[in-house]
Amino acid sequence: MVQITDIEVIELRVPSERELDLDPTNNNCLIRIDTDAGVSGIAEVDSLPSVIKAIVEAPPRINTLMGLKSILLGQDPTDINGLWQKMYHHTSYCGRRGVVMHAISGVDIALWDLLGKLENKPVAELLGTVQQRQLPAYTTVYPLGRNLEELQQALERAMEYPVRALKLAIDPFWRDEPELGAELLDAARRFVGDEMELMLDATASFHSYQELAPLLPALRECRIQWLEAAFPLDLIDQFTALQAANIPVGAGDTGLTAPAEWQPFFTEAGINIAQPDISWVGGFTALKQITSMAAEHNCRLIPHGWNTDLTLAANLHFLAVQPKAEYVEFSTSTSPLRWQLATNGPQIGPDGMIERPTGPGLGIELDDEIIQRYRVA
């Protein structure tokens, strides 16, 4: 039997003088699982690396307050479902949601990568029957700018990629200046033309349906495919109110974690599109549960993905086994980790599609020199 011999958390940091924003890619967190078979699995987590490191390496205190390494050392890495349940149970006094679930997510993804390498199969083939060889891509435009010149520059950069859809990520000033927001949205539609599909990410900028209402006519006029993250996640009643607007509503990409945390967004908020981040919700193992929940409530599932090629590959493998081809988010972050961490990252083809990796595991090869260059000791 193969056994887990070590779990390592690797923090990568790109020196930067820019102000804090919504792009996490300059500060990356890798999780590596080693085995006595000489095979390793790798994943990344969109979270606080120092906290993830503490959760992995914490010594056990009691049966339900254990660090992940103390739970997993010596275990069979191929029993992924069993290990997920062990991690969930043995961290239950401090976990079940939030940052502990982030750490569990990274371990789970690394275990699937490891299993694929042990069996010489891509993760998609381990998850089920592959139904999609390639997926349609969209890019996210952020920052969008607050005047027409900045907007045009942002859209020109985004349209350098041959995509059929763009997601516009707005800033909170749209809440206070809805007329300007409507003007920018109309200008964006005219600039990209009628054939380009547009989505709007509100980045949780609104606190109530009433604040958002002045923008709804512009959203309809510009044929927005979905409205994402309209409100902070605690305001479930406002998501419910938004259903009256008859615009597809997406949620989850601003922090929902374990499957149980998603339930009220299906049953009460009635969201139309679930947008889980695989590195927050519990990895592939939990994402399969959320997929079943979404299907039960006739809700589309389109994962969040703003990190490096490791997350992109994970999303491609997951989407490849779904019966319907859904969008995959292609990060256009300017961080060197986005473009240099992997030596074989998936690319958008001229038809706007991305092929899933076909190598063992996630199918992603990392550049050790880049890891060493940006590694935090």
Short mmCIF file of C-alpha atoms in Angstrom, two decimals:
data_model
loop_
_atom_site.label_atom_id
_atom_site.label_comp_id
_atom_site.label_asym_id
_atom_site.label_seq_id
_atom_site.Cartn_x
_atom_site.Cartn_y
_atom_site.Cartn_z
CA MET A 1 0.00 0.00 0.00
CA VAL A 2 1.24 3.47 -0.90
CA GLN A 3 1.51 5.79 2.10
CA ILE A 4 1.61 9.56 2.57
CA THR A 5 5.02 10.59 3.91
CA ASP A 6 4.77 14.38 3.98
CA ILE A 7 2.52 17.36 3.29
CA GLU A 8 4.24 20.64 2.49
CA VAL A 9 2.77 24.12 2.22
CA ILE A 10 4.74 26.39 -0.10
CA GLU A 11 4.15 30.14 -0.09
CA LEU A 12 5.02 32.11 -3.23
CA ARG A 13 5.11 35.89 -3.24
CA VAL A 14 5.82 38.31 -6.07
CA PRO A 15 7.21 41.65 -4.80
CA SER A 16 4.71 44.34 -5.74
CA GLU A 17 4.04 47.95 -4.85
CA ARG A 18 0.47 47.99 -6.12
CA GLU A 19 -2.37 48.54 -3.68
CA LEU A 20 -4.37 45.59 -2.39
CA ASP A 21 -7.14 44.60 -4.79
CA LEU A 22 -9.15 41.52 -5.69
CA ASP A 23 -6.35 39.70 -7.54
CA PRO A 24 -4.68 37.10 -5.27
CA THR A 25 -2.22 35.77 -7.82
CA ASN A 26 0.90 37.56 -6.58
CA ASN A 27 0.55 35.68 -3.28
CA ASN A 28 0.16 31.98 -4.00
CA CYS A 29 -0.16 28.96 -1.74
CA LEU A 30 0.85 25.51 -3.01
CA ILE A 31 0.19 22.22 -1.24
CA ARG A 32 2.38 19.24 -2.09
CA ILE A 33 1.73 15.67 -0.91
CA ASP A 34 4.62 13.19 -1.03
CA THR A 35 4.42 9.39 -0.85
CA ASP A 36 6.75 6.47 -0.27
CA ALA A 37 6.20 5.54 -3.92
CA GLY A 38 8.19 8.60 -4.98
CA VAL A 39 5.09 10.19 -6.54
CA SER A 40 3.75 13.57 -5.44
CA GLY A 41 0.51 15.50 -5.90
CA ILE A 42 0.30 19.28 -6.13
CA ALA A 43 -2.48 21.88 -5.82
CA GLU A 44 -2.97 25.55 -5.06
CA VAL A 45 -5.27 27.32 -2.61
CA ASP A 46 -6.65 30.84 -2.98
CA SER A 47 -6.24 31.73 0.69
CA LEU A 48 -3.82 33.07 3.30
CA PRO A 49 -0.67 30.93 2.97
CA SER A 50 0.47 31.44 6.56
CA VAL A 51 -2.90 30.32 7.86
CA ILE A 52 -3.04 27.31 5.53
CA LYS A 53 0.43 26.33 6.72
CA ALA A 54 -0.72 26.52 10.34
CA ILE A 55 -3.81 24.39 9.65
CA VAL A 56 -1.74 21.72 7.91
CA GLU A 57 1.10 21.63 10.43
CA ALA A 58 -0.78 22.17 13.71
CA PRO A 59 -0.15 19.40 16.27
CA PRO A 60 -3.23 17.51 17.44
CA ARG A 61 -4.91 18.82 20.59
CA ILE A 62 -7.95 16.55 20.84
CA ASN A 63 -9.65 14.15 18.45
CA THR A 64 -11.59 16.96 16.75
CA LEU A 65 -8.83 19.60 16.81
CA MET A 66 -6.07 18.18 14.65
CA GLY A 67 -3.75 19.55 12.00
CA LEU A 68 -4.23 17.97 8.58
CA LYS A 69 -0.73 16.49 8.46
CA SER A 70 -1.29 14.65 11.75
CA ILE A 71 -4.48 13.16 10.26
CA LEU A 72 -2.97 12.05 6.96
CA LEU A 73 0.61 10.89 7.54
CA GLY A 74 0.89 7.15 6.95
CA GLN A 75 -2.53 6.98 5.28
CA ASP A 76 -3.37 5.45 1.90
CA PRO A 77 -3.65 8.46 -0.50
CA THR A 78 -5.92 6.58 -2.89
CA ASP A 79 -8.78 6.50 -0.36
CA ILE A 80 -9.73 10.07 -1.19
CA ASN A 81 -13.34 10.00 0.00
CA GLY A 82 -12.32 8.37 3.26
CA LEU A 83 -9.54 10.91 3.84
CA TRP A 84 -11.91 13.79 3.13
CA GLN A 85 -14.30 12.53 5.81
CA LYS A 86 -11.41 12.09 8.25
CA MET A 87 -10.21 15.65 7.67
CA TYR A 88 -13.72 17.04 8.03
CA HIS A 89 -14.37 15.13 11.26
CA HIS A 90 -11.01 15.62 12.95
CA THR A 91 -11.09 19.40 12.38
CA SER A 92 -14.77 19.81 13.22
CA TYR A 93 -14.28 21.95 16.34
CA CYS A 94 -12.37 24.58 14.35
CA GLY A 95 -13.48 23.81 10.82
CA ARG A 96 -16.57 22.74 8.85
CA ARG A 97 -16.46 26.10 7.05
CA GLY A 98 -14.05 28.89 6.17
CA VAL A 99 -10.30 28.69 6.05
CA VAL A 100 -10.02 25.12 7.34
CA MET A 101 -12.12 24.08 4.36
CA HIS A 102 -9.66 25.98 2.15
CA ALA A 103 -6.85 23.80 3.48
CA ILE A 104 -8.91 20.63 3.04
CA SER A 105 -9.62 21.75 -0.54
CA GLY A 106 -5.93 22.01 -1.38
CA VAL A 107 -5.17 18.62 0.11
CA ASP A 108 -8.09 17.03 -1.75
CA ILE A 109 -7.05 18.47 -5.13
CA ALA A 110 -3.47 17.33 -4.54
CA LEU A 111 -4.74 13.84 -3.69
CA TRP A 112 -6.64 13.65 -6.99
CA ASP A 113 -3.55 14.86 -8.84
CA LEU A 114 -1.54 12.19 -7.03
CA LEU A 115 -4.05 9.44 -7.80
CA GLY A 116 -4.00 10.35 -11.48
CA LYS A 117 -0.22 10.09 -11.54
CA LEU A 118 -0.29 6.74 -9.73
CA GLU A 119 -2.82 5.36 -12.22
CA ASN A 120 -1.42 7.25 -15.24
CA LYS A 121 -4.82 8.86 -15.90
CA PRO A 122 -5.99 12.47 -16.10
CA VAL A 123 -8.22 13.55 -13.22
CA ALA A 124 -11.22 13.86 -15.54
CA GLU A 125 -11.12 10.12 -16.22
CA LEU A 126 -11.06 9.46 -12.47
CA LEU A 127 -14.07 11.71 -11.91
CA GLY A 128 -16.35 10.02 -14.44
CA THR A 129 -17.03 9.70 -18.14
CA VAL A 130 -15.39 12.47 -20.14
CA GLN A 131 -18.08 14.27 -22.14
CA GLN A 132 -16.33 17.51 -23.08
CA ARG A 133 -12.94 17.57 -24.80
CA GLN A 134 -12.88 21.35 -24.76
CA LEU A 135 -14.78 24.12 -23.00
CA PRO A 136 -15.72 27.69 -23.95
CA ALA A 137 -13.61 30.32 -22.20
CA TYR A 138 -14.40 33.74 -20.87
CA THR A 139 -12.08 36.37 -19.47
CA THR A 140 -12.78 38.81 -16.66
CA VAL A 141 -12.21 42.52 -17.16
CA TYR A 142 -10.82 44.00 -13.94
CA PRO A 143 -10.30 46.80 -13.20
CA LEU A 144 -12.91 48.15 -15.58
CA GLY A 145 -12.14 51.81 -14.95
CA ARG A 146 -14.39 54.73 -14.12
CA ASN A 147 -14.33 56.68 -17.40
CA LEU A 148 -14.70 55.85 -21.08
CA GLU A 149 -10.98 56.02 -21.82
CA GLU A 150 -10.08 53.58 -19.02
CA LEU A 151 -12.98 51.35 -20.05
CA GLN A 152 -11.79 51.17 -23.66
CA GLN A 153 -8.23 50.35 -22.60
CA ALA A 154 -9.46 47.55 -20.32
CA LEU A 155 -11.70 46.08 -23.02
CA GLU A 156 -8.95 46.25 -25.64
CA ARG A 157 -6.67 44.22 -23.36
CA ALA A 158 -9.42 41.69 -22.68
CA MET A 159 -10.26 41.26 -26.36
CA GLU A 160 -6.70 40.31 -27.19
CA TYR A 161 -7.90 36.83 -26.23
CA PRO A 162 -10.17 35.10 -28.79
CA VAL A 163 -13.09 34.62 -26.39
CA ARG A 164 -16.81 34.78 -27.07
CA ALA A 165 -17.72 36.14 -23.64
CA LEU A 166 -16.43 38.75 -21.19
CA LYS A 167 -17.23 39.28 -17.53
CA LEU A 168 -17.12 42.89 -16.40
CA ALA A 169 -16.07 43.26 -12.77
CA ILE A 170 -17.28 46.55 -11.33
CA ASP A 171 -16.20 48.68 -8.39
CA PRO A 172 -18.41 49.99 -5.55
CA PHE A 173 -18.76 53.43 -7.14
CA TRP A 174 -21.47 51.91 -9.38
CA ARG A 175 -23.62 51.74 -6.23
CA ASP A 176 -23.26 55.46 -5.57
CA GLU A 177 -23.20 56.61 -9.20
CA PRO A 178 -25.67 54.36 -11.06
CA GLU A 179 -25.94 56.80 -13.99
CA LEU A 180 -22.19 56.50 -14.58
CA GLY A 181 -22.41 52.73 -14.24
CA ALA A 182 -25.17 52.58 -16.85
CA GLU A 183 -23.14 54.79 -19.16
CA LEU A 184 -20.09 52.54 -18.85
CA LEU A 185 -22.17 49.42 -19.41
CA ASP A 186 -23.76 50.86 -22.54
CA ALA A 187 -20.34 51.92 -23.83
CA ALA A 188 -18.96 48.43 -23.16
CA ARG A 189 -21.75 46.82 -25.18
CA ARG A 190 -21.21 49.19 -28.12
CA PHE A 191 -17.44 48.62 -28.01
CA VAL A 192 -17.54 44.79 -28.00
CA GLY A 193 -20.47 44.49 -30.42
CA ASP A 194 -23.65 42.46 -30.35
CA GLU A 195 -22.08 39.00 -30.73
CA MET A 196 -20.01 39.08 -27.54
CA GLU A 197 -21.76 37.71 -24.47
CA LEU A 198 -21.40 39.91 -21.39
CA MET A 199 -21.66 39.03 -17.70
CA LEU A 200 -21.48 41.42 -14.78
CA ASP A 201 -19.62 40.74 -11.53
CA ALA A 202 -20.87 43.17 -8.88
CA THR A 203 -18.10 42.11 -6.43
CA ALA A 204 -20.62 42.27 -3.55
CA SER A 205 -20.80 46.05 -3.95
CA PHE A 206 -24.50 46.41 -3.12
CA HIS A 207 -26.18 46.10 0.26
CA SER A 208 -29.80 45.85 -0.88
CA TYR A 209 -31.99 45.21 -3.88
CA GLN A 210 -33.08 48.86 -3.72
CA GLU A 211 -29.49 50.04 -4.25
CA LEU A 212 -29.13 47.79 -7.29
CA ALA A 213 -32.53 48.54 -8.85
CA PRO A 214 -31.47 51.72 -10.73
CA LEU A 215 -28.98 49.67 -12.76
CA LEU A 216 -31.35 46.88 -13.75
CA PRO A 217 -32.71 48.57 -16.92
CA ALA A 218 -29.13 48.95 -18.21
CA LEU A 219 -28.42 45.28 -17.46
CA ARG A 220 -31.46 44.23 -19.47
CA GLU A 221 -30.68 46.63 -22.32
CA CYS A 222 -27.14 45.24 -22.59
CA ARG A 223 -28.39 41.62 -22.42
CA ILE A 224 -26.28 40.64 -19.40
CA GLN A 225 -26.06 36.83 -19.28
CA TRP A 226 -25.80 36.73 -15.51
CA LEU A 227 -25.32 39.04 -12.53
CA GLU A 228 -22.68 37.69 -10.17
CA ALA A 229 -22.05 38.44 -6.48
CA ALA A 230 -24.61 41.23 -6.21
CA PHE A 231 -24.54 41.29 -2.38
CA PRO A 232 -22.41 40.09 0.53
CA LEU A 233 -23.21 36.43 1.16
CA ASP A 234 -24.89 37.05 4.52
CA LEU A 235 -27.71 38.96 2.79
CA ILE A 236 -29.58 35.92 1.51
CA ASP A 237 -32.90 37.79 1.62
CA GLN A 238 -31.57 40.32 -0.89
CA PHE A 239 -30.62 37.53 -3.30
CA THR A 240 -34.19 36.27 -2.91
CA ALA A 241 -35.56 39.74 -3.73
CA LEU A 242 -33.34 39.92 -6.81
CA GLN A 243 -35.21 37.01 -8.37
CA ALA A 244 -38.00 39.46 -9.23
CA ALA A 245 -35.63 41.23 -11.63
CA ASN A 246 -35.74 38.24 -14.01
CA ILE A 247 -31.97 38.34 -14.56
CA PRO A 248 -29.93 35.15 -13.95
CA VAL A 249 -28.23 35.43 -10.58
CA GLY A 250 -24.86 33.88 -9.69
CA ALA A 251 -23.37 33.49 -6.22
CA GLY A 252 -20.75 31.65 -4.20
CA ASP A 253 -17.52 32.97 -5.64
CA THR A 254 -17.03 35.48 -2.80
CA GLY A 255 -16.49 32.92 -0.06
CA LEU A 256 -18.93 30.00 0.21
CA THR A 257 -17.09 26.89 1.34
CA ALA A 258 -18.45 23.49 2.46
CA PRO A 259 -21.48 21.96 0.67
CA ALA A 260 -23.75 22.49 3.69
CA GLU A 261 -23.07 26.23 3.47
CA TRP A 262 -24.50 26.25 -0.05
CA GLN A 263 -27.88 24.78 0.83
CA PRO A 264 -29.78 28.03 1.60
CA PHE A 265 -28.55 29.59 -1.63
CA PHE A 266 -30.38 26.85 -3.51
CA THR A 267 -33.46 26.60 -1.30
CA GLU A 268 -33.93 30.22 -0.16
CA ALA A 269 -31.99 32.54 -2.46
CA GLY A 270 -32.93 30.52 -5.53
CA ILE A 271 -29.73 31.33 -7.39
CA ASN A 272 -29.54 30.41 -11.07
CA ILE A 273 -25.80 29.85 -11.29
CA ALA A 274 -23.58 28.34 -8.59
CA GLN A 275 -20.00 29.62 -8.79
CA PRO A 276 -17.87 27.59 -6.37
CA ASP A 277 -14.11 27.94 -6.14
CA ILE A 278 -12.67 24.43 -6.05
CA SER A 279 -9.92 25.60 -3.66
CA TRP A 280 -12.49 26.80 -1.10
CA VAL A 281 -15.36 24.31 -1.15
CA GLY A 282 -13.48 21.11 -0.35
CA GLY A 283 -11.79 20.20 -3.62
CA PHE A 284 -13.13 17.79 -6.23
CA THR A 285 -14.73 15.59 -3.57
CA ALA A 286 -16.98 18.34 -2.23
CA LEU A 287 -17.52 19.93 -5.63
CA LYS A 288 -19.20 16.71 -6.74
CA GLN A 289 -21.68 17.11 -3.86
CA ILE A 290 -22.40 20.73 -4.77
CA THR A 291 -22.94 19.66 -8.39
CA SER A 292 -25.64 17.22 -7.28
CA MET A 293 -27.28 19.92 -5.14
CA ALA A 294 -27.26 22.35 -8.05
CA ALA A 295 -28.78 19.80 -10.41
CA GLU A 296 -31.55 19.06 -7.91
CA HIS A 297 -32.51 22.74 -7.97
CA ASN A 298 -32.11 23.20 -11.74
CA CYS A 299 -29.14 25.50 -11.18
CA ARG A 300 -26.18 25.83 -13.53
CA LEU A 301 -22.69 25.38 -12.08
CA ILE A 302 -19.87 27.52 -13.47
CA PRO A 303 -16.76 27.47 -11.25
CA HIS A 304 -14.85 30.53 -10.11
CA GLY A 305 -11.23 30.48 -11.23
CA TRP A 306 -8.88 33.41 -10.79
CA ASN A 307 -5.46 31.97 -10.04
CA THR A 308 -2.76 30.06 -11.95
CA ASP A 309 -2.91 27.16 -14.39
CA LEU A 310 -3.35 24.71 -11.50
CA THR A 311 -6.84 26.05 -10.77
CA LEU A 312 -7.62 26.40 -14.46
CA ALA A 313 -6.69 22.76 -15.03
CA ALA A 314 -8.76 21.60 -12.05
CA ASN A 315 -11.81 23.42 -13.41
CA LEU A 316 -11.28 21.98 -16.89
CA HIS A 317 -11.14 18.42 -15.53
CA PHE A 318 -14.30 18.98 -13.50
CA LEU A 319 -16.22 20.58 -16.37
CA ALA A 320 -15.08 17.87 -18.81
CA VAL A 321 -17.28 15.25 -17.11
CA GLN A 322 -20.42 17.41 -17.00
CA PRO A 323 -23.21 16.68 -19.51
CA LYS A 324 -23.35 20.30 -20.73
CA ALA A 325 -20.39 22.41 -21.80
CA GLU A 326 -20.20 25.38 -19.43
CA TYR A 327 -17.87 28.36 -19.37
CA VAL A 328 -14.42 28.14 -17.82
CA GLU A 329 -12.93 31.33 -16.40
CA PHE A 330 -9.53 32.21 -17.90
CA SER A 331 -7.59 34.53 -15.62
CA THR A 332 -5.77 37.41 -17.29
CA SER A 333 -3.93 38.46 -14.13
CA THR A 334 -0.69 40.30 -14.80
CA SER A 335 1.14 38.35 -12.10
CA PRO A 336 4.19 36.41 -13.39
CA LEU A 337 2.91 33.41 -11.42
CA ARG A 338 -0.17 33.35 -13.65
CA TRP A 339 1.95 32.90 -16.78
CA GLN A 340 5.22 31.35 -15.61
CA LEU A 341 4.40 28.92 -12.79
CA ALA A 342 3.39 26.18 -15.24
CA THR A 343 5.37 25.18 -18.29
CA ASN A 344 2.36 23.75 -20.15
CA GLY A 345 -0.67 25.80 -19.13
CA PRO A 346 -3.93 25.42 -21.11
CA GLN A 347 -4.45 28.11 -23.75
CA ILE A 348 -7.46 29.56 -25.53
CA GLY A 349 -7.71 28.40 -29.12
CA PRO A 350 -8.72 30.65 -32.03
CA ASP A 351 -12.29 29.37 -31.67
CA GLY A 352 -12.52 30.58 -28.05
CA MET A 353 -12.25 27.06 -26.63
CA ILE A 354 -9.78 25.53 -24.18
CA GLU A 355 -8.84 21.86 -24.33
CA ARG A 356 -8.58 20.02 -21.03
CA PRO A 357 -5.12 18.70 -20.11
CA THR A 358 -4.66 15.03 -20.96
CA GLY A 359 -1.55 14.21 -18.92
CA PRO A 360 -1.66 12.21 -15.68
CA GLY A 361 -3.31 13.93 -12.72
CA LEU A 362 -4.01 17.59 -13.34
CA GLY A 363 -1.63 17.39 -16.28
CA ILE A 364 0.27 20.50 -15.21
CA GLU A 365 4.05 20.68 -15.01
CA LEU A 366 5.45 23.36 -12.70
CA ASP A 367 8.63 25.35 -13.28
CA ASP A 368 10.89 24.64 -10.30
CA GLU A 369 13.00 27.72 -11.06
CA ILE A 370 9.93 29.97 -10.76
CA ILE A 371 8.97 28.28 -7.49
CA GLN A 372 12.43 28.90 -6.07
CA ARG A 373 12.52 32.47 -7.33
CA TYR A 374 9.31 33.49 -5.57
CA ARG A 375 9.31 31.09 -2.64
CA VAL A 376 8.99 32.59 0.83
CA ALA A 377 11.48 30.90 3.15
#
